[in-house]
mmCIF file of C-alpha atoms in Angstrom:
data_model
loop_
_atom_site.group_PDB
_atom_site.id
_atom_site.type_symbol
_atom_site.label_atom_id
_atom_site.label_comp_id
_atom_site.label_asym_id
_atom_site.label_seq_id
_atom_site.Cartn_x
_atom_site.Cartn_y
_atom_site.Cartn_z
ATOM 1 C CA MET A 1 -20.825 -5.843 -14.242
ATOM 2 C CA ALA A 2 -20.809 -2.875 -16.627
ATOM 3 C CA PHE A 3 -22.338 -4.867 -19.476
ATOM 4 C CA THR A 4 -25.024 -6.349 -17.205
ATOM 5 C CA TRP A 5 -25.970 -2.844 -16.071
ATOM 6 C CA TYR A 6 -25.975 -1.572 -19.663
ATOM 7 C CA SER A 7 -28.117 -4.431 -20.951
ATOM 8 C CA ARG A 8 -30.771 -3.708 -18.325
ATOM 9 C CA LEU A 9 -31.251 -0.064 -19.326
ATOM 10 C CA SER A 10 -34.737 0.661 -20.606
ATOM 11 C CA PRO A 11 -34.986 0.941 -24.413
ATOM 12 C CA ASN A 12 -34.556 4.515 -25.721
ATOM 13 C CA SER A 13 -33.775 5.792 -22.197
ATOM 14 C CA VAL A 14 -30.364 7.206 -23.171
ATOM 15 C CA ASP A 15 -30.135 9.699 -26.038
ATOM 16 C CA THR A 16 -26.520 10.911 -25.920
ATOM 17 C CA TRP A 17 -23.070 9.724 -24.953
ATOM 18 C CA LYS A 18 -23.014 12.409 -22.249
ATOM 19 C CA ASP A 19 -26.163 10.965 -20.660
ATOM 20 C CA LEU A 20 -24.622 7.506 -20.792
ATOM 21 C CA GLU A 21 -21.456 8.810 -19.116
ATOM 22 C CA ILE A 22 -23.446 10.415 -16.299
ATOM 23 C CA LEU A 23 -25.505 7.269 -15.686
ATOM 24 C CA PHE A 24 -22.389 5.094 -15.832
ATOM 25 C CA HIS A 25 -20.589 7.199 -13.216
ATOM 26 C CA GLU A 26 -23.605 7.245 -10.930
ATOM 27 C CA GLU A 27 -23.822 3.462 -11.036
ATOM 28 C CA LEU A 28 -20.231 2.208 -11.187
ATOM 29 C CA TYR A 29 -17.648 4.937 -10.629
ATOM 30 C CA ARG A 30 -16.158 5.810 -7.265
ATOM 31 C CA ALA A 31 -13.498 8.493 -6.992
ATOM 32 C CA PRO A 32 -10.503 7.685 -4.778
ATOM 33 C CA PRO A 33 -10.712 9.407 -1.378
ATOM 34 C CA ASP A 34 -8.922 12.727 -0.963
ATOM 35 C CA VAL A 35 -5.566 12.689 0.803
ATOM 36 C CA THR A 36 -5.045 15.067 3.730
ATOM 37 C CA LEU A 37 -1.825 16.490 5.167
ATOM 38 C CA ALA A 38 -2.277 14.093 8.099
ATOM 39 C CA ASP A 39 -2.385 11.195 5.617
ATOM 40 C CA LEU A 40 0.819 12.388 3.951
ATOM 41 C CA ALA A 41 2.503 12.663 7.348
ATOM 42 C CA ARG A 42 1.631 9.000 8.077
ATOM 43 C CA ILE A 43 3.240 7.643 4.913
ATOM 44 C CA SER A 44 6.434 5.718 5.585
ATOM 45 C CA GLN A 45 8.904 3.645 3.611
ATOM 46 C CA LEU A 46 7.724 0.049 3.313
ATOM 47 C CA PRO A 47 10.076 -2.805 4.270
ATOM 48 C CA ASN A 48 12.157 -4.136 1.359
ATOM 49 C CA LYS A 49 11.181 -1.146 -0.794
ATOM 50 C CA SER A 50 13.742 1.344 -2.076
ATOM 51 C CA THR A 51 13.668 4.937 -0.909
ATOM 52 C CA GLU A 52 13.192 6.020 -4.520
ATOM 53 C CA LYS A 53 9.941 4.022 -4.743
ATOM 54 C CA TYR A 54 8.819 5.447 -1.404
ATOM 55 C CA ILE A 55 9.360 9.020 -2.642
ATOM 56 C CA GLY A 56 7.493 8.167 -5.850
ATOM 57 C CA ARG A 57 4.564 6.872 -3.770
ATOM 58 C CA PHE A 58 4.583 10.125 -1.776
ATOM 59 C CA ARG A 59 4.519 12.154 -5.001
ATOM 60 C CA ASN A 60 1.532 10.202 -6.344
ATOM 61 C CA LEU A 61 -0.466 10.649 -3.137
ATOM 62 C CA ARG A 62 0.445 14.330 -2.926
ATOM 63 C CA THR A 63 -1.355 14.943 -6.228
ATOM 64 C CA ARG A 64 -4.596 13.880 -4.493
ATOM 65 C CA CYS A 65 -4.101 16.297 -1.587
ATOM 66 C CA SER A 66 -6.339 19.383 -1.788
ATOM 67 C CA THR A 67 -3.968 21.385 0.451
ATOM 68 C CA LYS A 68 -1.200 22.827 -1.698
ATOM 69 C CA MET A 69 2.353 22.734 -0.364
ATOM 70 C CA PHE A 70 5.642 23.973 -1.744
ATOM 71 C CA GLU A 71 7.834 21.003 -2.632
ATOM 72 C CA ALA A 72 10.588 22.257 -0.310
ATOM 73 C CA ASP A 73 8.116 21.979 2.596
ATOM 74 C CA CYS A 74 7.421 18.339 1.667
ATOM 75 C CA VAL A 75 11.073 17.310 1.985
ATOM 76 C CA PRO A 76 11.223 17.160 5.848
ATOM 77 C CA MET A 77 7.971 15.176 5.855
ATOM 78 C CA VAL A 78 9.420 12.668 3.378
ATOM 79 C CA VAL A 79 12.681 12.333 5.335
ATOM 80 C CA ARG A 80 10.751 11.526 8.541
ATOM 81 C CA GLY A 81 9.052 8.643 6.761
ATOM 82 C CA MET A 82 12.253 7.033 5.452
ATOM 83 C CA SER A 83 13.817 3.932 6.982
ATOM 84 C CA PHE A 84 15.930 4.473 10.099
ATOM 85 C CA THR A 85 19.218 4.010 8.223
ATOM 86 C CA MET A 86 18.328 6.648 5.645
ATOM 87 C CA ARG A 87 16.720 8.987 8.180
ATOM 88 C CA GLU A 88 19.767 8.821 10.441
ATOM 89 C CA HIS A 89 22.028 9.810 7.553
ATOM 90 C CA PHE A 90 19.915 12.595 6.020
ATOM 91 C CA GLU A 91 18.214 14.097 9.099
ATOM 92 C CA GLY A 92 19.070 17.804 9.234
ATOM 93 C CA HIS A 93 20.293 18.004 5.627
ATOM 94 C CA ARG A 94 18.667 20.679 3.458
ATOM 95 C CA PHE A 95 17.358 19.905 -0.029
ATOM 96 C CA ARG A 96 15.773 22.253 -2.561
ATOM 97 C CA ASP A 97 13.160 19.764 -3.737
ATOM 98 C CA LEU A 98 12.220 16.073 -3.895
ATOM 99 C CA PHE A 99 14.226 15.617 -7.090
ATOM 100 C CA GLU A 100 17.478 16.530 -5.325
ATOM 101 C CA LEU A 101 16.525 14.341 -2.337
ATOM 102 C CA THR A 102 15.803 11.378 -4.627
ATOM 103 C CA ASN A 103 19.188 11.663 -6.335
ATOM 104 C CA ARG A 104 21.042 11.838 -3.014
ATOM 105 C CA VAL A 105 19.273 8.927 -1.317
ATOM 106 C CA THR A 106 19.536 6.741 -4.433
ATOM 107 C CA SER A 107 23.308 7.283 -4.585
ATOM 108 C CA TYR A 108 23.642 6.579 -0.855
ATOM 109 C CA GLU A 109 21.592 3.359 -1.118
ATOM 110 C CA ARG A 110 23.884 2.130 -3.882
ATOM 111 C CA LEU A 111 26.898 2.771 -1.647
ATOM 112 C CA LEU A 112 25.275 0.836 1.210
ATOM 113 C CA GLN A 113 24.513 -2.098 -1.097
ATOM 114 C CA GLU A 114 28.077 -2.135 -2.419
ATOM 115 C CA LYS A 115 29.451 -1.955 1.118
ATOM 116 C CA GLU A 116 27.287 -4.911 2.175
ATOM 117 C CA GLN A 117 28.338 -6.942 -0.853
ATOM 118 C CA ARG A 118 32.031 -6.244 -0.222
ATOM 119 C CA ARG A 119 31.613 -7.242 3.419
ATOM 120 C CA GLY A 120 29.953 -10.492 2.372
ATOM 121 C CA ALA A 121 32.591 -11.189 -0.257
ATOM 122 C CA SER A 122 35.349 -10.801 2.336
ATOM 123 C CA LYS A 123 33.681 -13.574 4.360
ATOM 124 C CA GLY A 124 33.412 -15.882 1.370
ATOM 125 C CA THR A 125 29.665 -15.367 0.950
ATOM 126 C CA TYR A 126 28.194 -15.643 -2.517
ATOM 127 C CA TYR A 127 25.067 -13.629 -3.273
ATOM 128 C CA LYS A 128 22.218 -14.738 -5.475
ATOM 129 C CA ASP A 129 20.290 -12.479 -7.754
ATOM 130 C CA GLN A 130 17.508 -10.496 -6.071
ATOM 131 C CA LEU A 131 14.890 -12.607 -7.848
ATOM 132 C CA ASP A 132 15.943 -15.611 -5.720
ATOM 133 C CA VAL A 133 15.028 -14.065 -2.376
ATOM 134 C CA ALA A 134 11.620 -13.884 -0.794
ATOM 135 C CA VAL A 135 9.868 -10.945 -2.430
ATOM 136 C CA ILE A 136 6.327 -10.031 -3.341
ATOM 137 C CA SER A 137 5.732 -9.649 -7.056
ATOM 138 C CA ASP A 138 4.173 -6.531 -8.548
ATOM 139 C CA SER A 139 1.093 -8.569 -9.439
ATOM 140 C CA GLU A 140 0.471 -9.200 -5.745
ATOM 141 C CA ASP A 141 0.649 -5.533 -4.769
ATOM 142 C CA SER A 142 -2.905 -4.966 -6.052
ATOM 143 C CA GLY A 143 -2.375 -1.218 -6.145
ATOM 144 C CA SER A 144 -2.255 -0.918 -2.381
ATOM 145 C CA GLU A 145 1.266 0.517 -2.373
ATOM 146 C CA ASP A 146 -0.018 3.854 -3.692
ATOM 147 C CA GLU A 147 -2.668 4.175 -1.010
ATOM 148 C CA VAL A 148 -2.843 5.469 2.532
ATOM 149 C CA ASN A 149 -3.574 3.040 5.355
ATOM 150 C CA MET A 150 -7.000 4.147 6.594
ATOM 151 C CA ALA A 151 -7.002 1.628 9.439
ATOM 152 C CA GLU A 152 -4.385 1.190 12.161
ATOM 153 C CA PHE A 153 -3.522 -2.024 14.008
ATOM 154 C CA LEU A 154 -3.547 -1.311 17.742
ATOM 155 C CA GLY A 155 -3.306 -4.783 19.225
ATOM 156 C CA THR A 156 -0.222 -6.111 20.943
ATOM 157 C CA LYS A 157 -1.568 -9.548 21.808
ATOM 158 C CA PRO A 158 -1.899 -12.375 19.287
ATOM 159 C CA LEU A 159 -5.484 -13.195 18.316
ATOM 160 C CA GLU A 160 -5.556 -16.794 17.128
ATOM 161 C CA CYS A 161 -8.508 -18.633 15.685
ATOM 162 C CA SER A 162 -8.040 -22.243 14.607
ATOM 163 C CA ALA A 163 -10.816 -21.868 12.038
ATOM 164 C CA LEU A 164 -8.815 -19.240 10.174
ATOM 165 C CA ARG A 165 -5.512 -21.125 10.246
ATOM 166 C CA LYS A 166 -4.493 -22.743 7.004
ATOM 167 C CA PRO A 167 -5.032 -26.554 7.262
ATOM 168 C CA GLY A 168 -1.818 -28.489 7.769
ATOM 169 C CA PHE A 169 0.305 -25.343 8.073
ATOM 170 C CA VAL A 170 3.748 -25.896 9.590
ATOM 171 C CA LYS A 171 6.116 -23.010 10.286
ATOM 172 C CA LYS A 172 9.248 -23.256 8.190
ATOM 173 C CA ASN A 173 12.616 -21.773 9.047
ATOM 174 C CA LYS A 174 13.976 -20.865 5.624
ATOM 175 C CA THR A 175 16.172 -17.928 4.727
ATOM 176 C CA ALA A 176 14.959 -17.713 1.146
ATOM 177 C CA VAL A 177 11.799 -18.881 -0.573
ATOM 178 C CA VAL A 178 10.339 -18.192 -3.985
ATOM 179 C CA GLN A 179 6.994 -16.919 -2.695
ATOM 180 C CA LYS A 180 6.077 -15.472 0.652
ATOM 181 C CA GLU A 181 4.035 -17.836 2.816
ATOM 182 C CA TYR A 182 1.483 -16.914 5.445
ATOM 183 C CA SER A 183 0.236 -18.912 8.435
ATOM 184 C CA PHE A 184 -3.435 -18.234 7.675
ATOM 185 C CA ASP A 185 -5.935 -18.740 4.881
ATOM 186 C CA LEU A 186 -5.573 -15.694 2.579
ATOM 187 C CA THR A 187 -9.231 -15.964 1.564
ATOM 188 C CA LYS A 188 -10.185 -15.201 5.188
ATOM 189 C CA ALA A 189 -8.330 -11.850 5.433
ATOM 190 C CA ASP A 190 -11.639 -9.973 5.268
ATOM 191 C CA ASP A 191 -13.015 -12.063 8.152
ATOM 192 C CA ILE A 192 -9.813 -11.541 10.129
ATOM 193 C CA PHE A 193 -10.162 -7.768 9.688
ATOM 194 C CA ASP A 194 -13.707 -7.954 11.101
ATOM 195 C CA ALA A 195 -12.504 -10.092 14.043
ATOM 196 C CA LEU A 196 -9.634 -7.712 14.890
ATOM 197 C CA PHE A 197 -11.896 -4.661 14.536
ATOM 198 C CA LYS A 198 -14.539 -6.218 16.809
ATOM 199 C CA ASP A 199 -11.816 -7.075 19.344
ATOM 200 C CA GLY A 200 -10.661 -3.434 19.397
ATOM 201 C CA GLN A 201 -7.278 -4.162 17.826
ATOM 202 C CA ILE A 202 -7.971 -2.052 14.731
ATOM 203 C CA ALA A 203 -8.936 1.627 14.733
ATOM 204 C CA LEU A 204 -10.373 3.405 11.692
ATOM 205 C CA SER A 205 -9.115 6.825 10.640
ATOM 206 C CA GLU A 206 -11.439 9.810 10.893
ATOM 207 C CA GLY A 207 -14.001 9.738 8.107
ATOM 208 C CA HIS A 208 -13.396 6.057 7.312
ATOM 209 C CA VAL A 209 -16.804 4.363 7.341
ATOM 210 C CA ILE A 210 -16.990 0.790 6.041
ATOM 211 C CA PRO A 211 -19.920 0.424 3.602
ATOM 212 C CA PRO A 212 -22.731 -2.010 4.510
ATOM 213 C CA PRO A 213 -22.317 -5.608 3.257
ATOM 214 C CA LYS A 214 -25.076 -5.300 0.638
ATOM 215 C CA GLU A 215 -23.172 -2.454 -1.033
ATOM 216 C CA LEU A 216 -20.020 -4.603 -1.278
ATOM 217 C CA VAL A 217 -21.630 -7.560 -3.065
ATOM 218 C CA GLY A 218 -19.794 -8.289 -6.309
ATOM 219 C CA LYS A 219 -17.330 -5.425 -5.815
ATOM 220 C CA ASP A 220 -13.691 -5.173 -4.755
ATOM 221 C CA TYR A 221 -13.264 -3.138 -1.573
ATOM 222 C CA CYS A 222 -10.364 -2.967 0.890
ATOM 223 C CA LYS A 223 -11.406 -2.179 4.466
ATOM 224 C CA TYR A 224 -7.786 -1.474 5.428
ATOM 225 C CA HIS A 225 -7.253 1.236 2.780
ATOM 226 C CA ASN A 226 -10.902 2.301 2.277
ATOM 227 C CA SER A 227 -10.227 1.647 -1.399
ATOM 228 C CA TRP A 228 -12.301 0.267 -4.287
ATOM 229 C CA ARG A 229 -9.185 -0.668 -6.282
ATOM 230 C CA HIS A 230 -8.655 -4.050 -4.608
ATOM 231 C CA SER A 231 -10.260 -6.299 -1.979
ATOM 232 C CA THR A 232 -9.230 -6.875 1.641
ATOM 233 C CA ASN A 233 -8.432 -10.496 0.784
ATOM 234 C CA ASN A 234 -5.961 -9.317 -1.890
ATOM 235 C CA CYS A 235 -4.351 -6.548 0.203
ATOM 236 C CA VAL A 236 -0.661 -7.417 0.664
ATOM 237 C CA ASN A 237 -0.149 -4.654 3.256
ATOM 238 C CA PHE A 238 -2.908 -6.027 5.480
ATOM 239 C CA ARG A 239 -1.598 -9.598 5.039
ATOM 240 C CA ASN A 240 1.744 -8.435 6.384
ATOM 241 C CA VAL A 241 0.067 -6.680 9.338
ATOM 242 C CA ILE A 242 -1.672 -9.939 10.240
#
């Protein structure tokens, strides 16, 4: 896309690198949306993700927040977003900063893992390496882990459409698979978002306006995150919501 745009510039229309930079940004660059305090308060630990990674995600998003906060004031907000097990253990504890919190929760998670392994070993259970269980690879994350959900799923009823169901799909009852499977065609995630939004089962956050279709042609855009870093069809978070 960048080369096509560049090749169509009129001859001798750009005299300096600075002019080229300005034109390039006007045509192709989109800054990530600012993060508000309300966005930070909505961040929570994702399933099957360590608390350390969750805190790292919070740190990254905090750098995009225009409202400055002391790190000590961020700690209670981070604790509220942790998984129930971690929140139950650390609720009410006082920490100087996120570094101290990270060290404490990481040590506690290791103890929980060791306790679970010892319990399994006492029952004669043998554990496989973590790579053998059903996980989503980093290549599938598409950058969405470091972004705030700008849309919220409100629906409680299932919305089924046979046209969107993957042909020949049969539900499987397996405890471990190499790759996560979904009951719908992943290439239709964008259409499913539109269907859920039209049905009133998705609400957009304040300020989230989906661009018109003609502006999205040939570009990656996620309606769930209001992000230009990946497409709705490639958004793992939205797949899991569906």
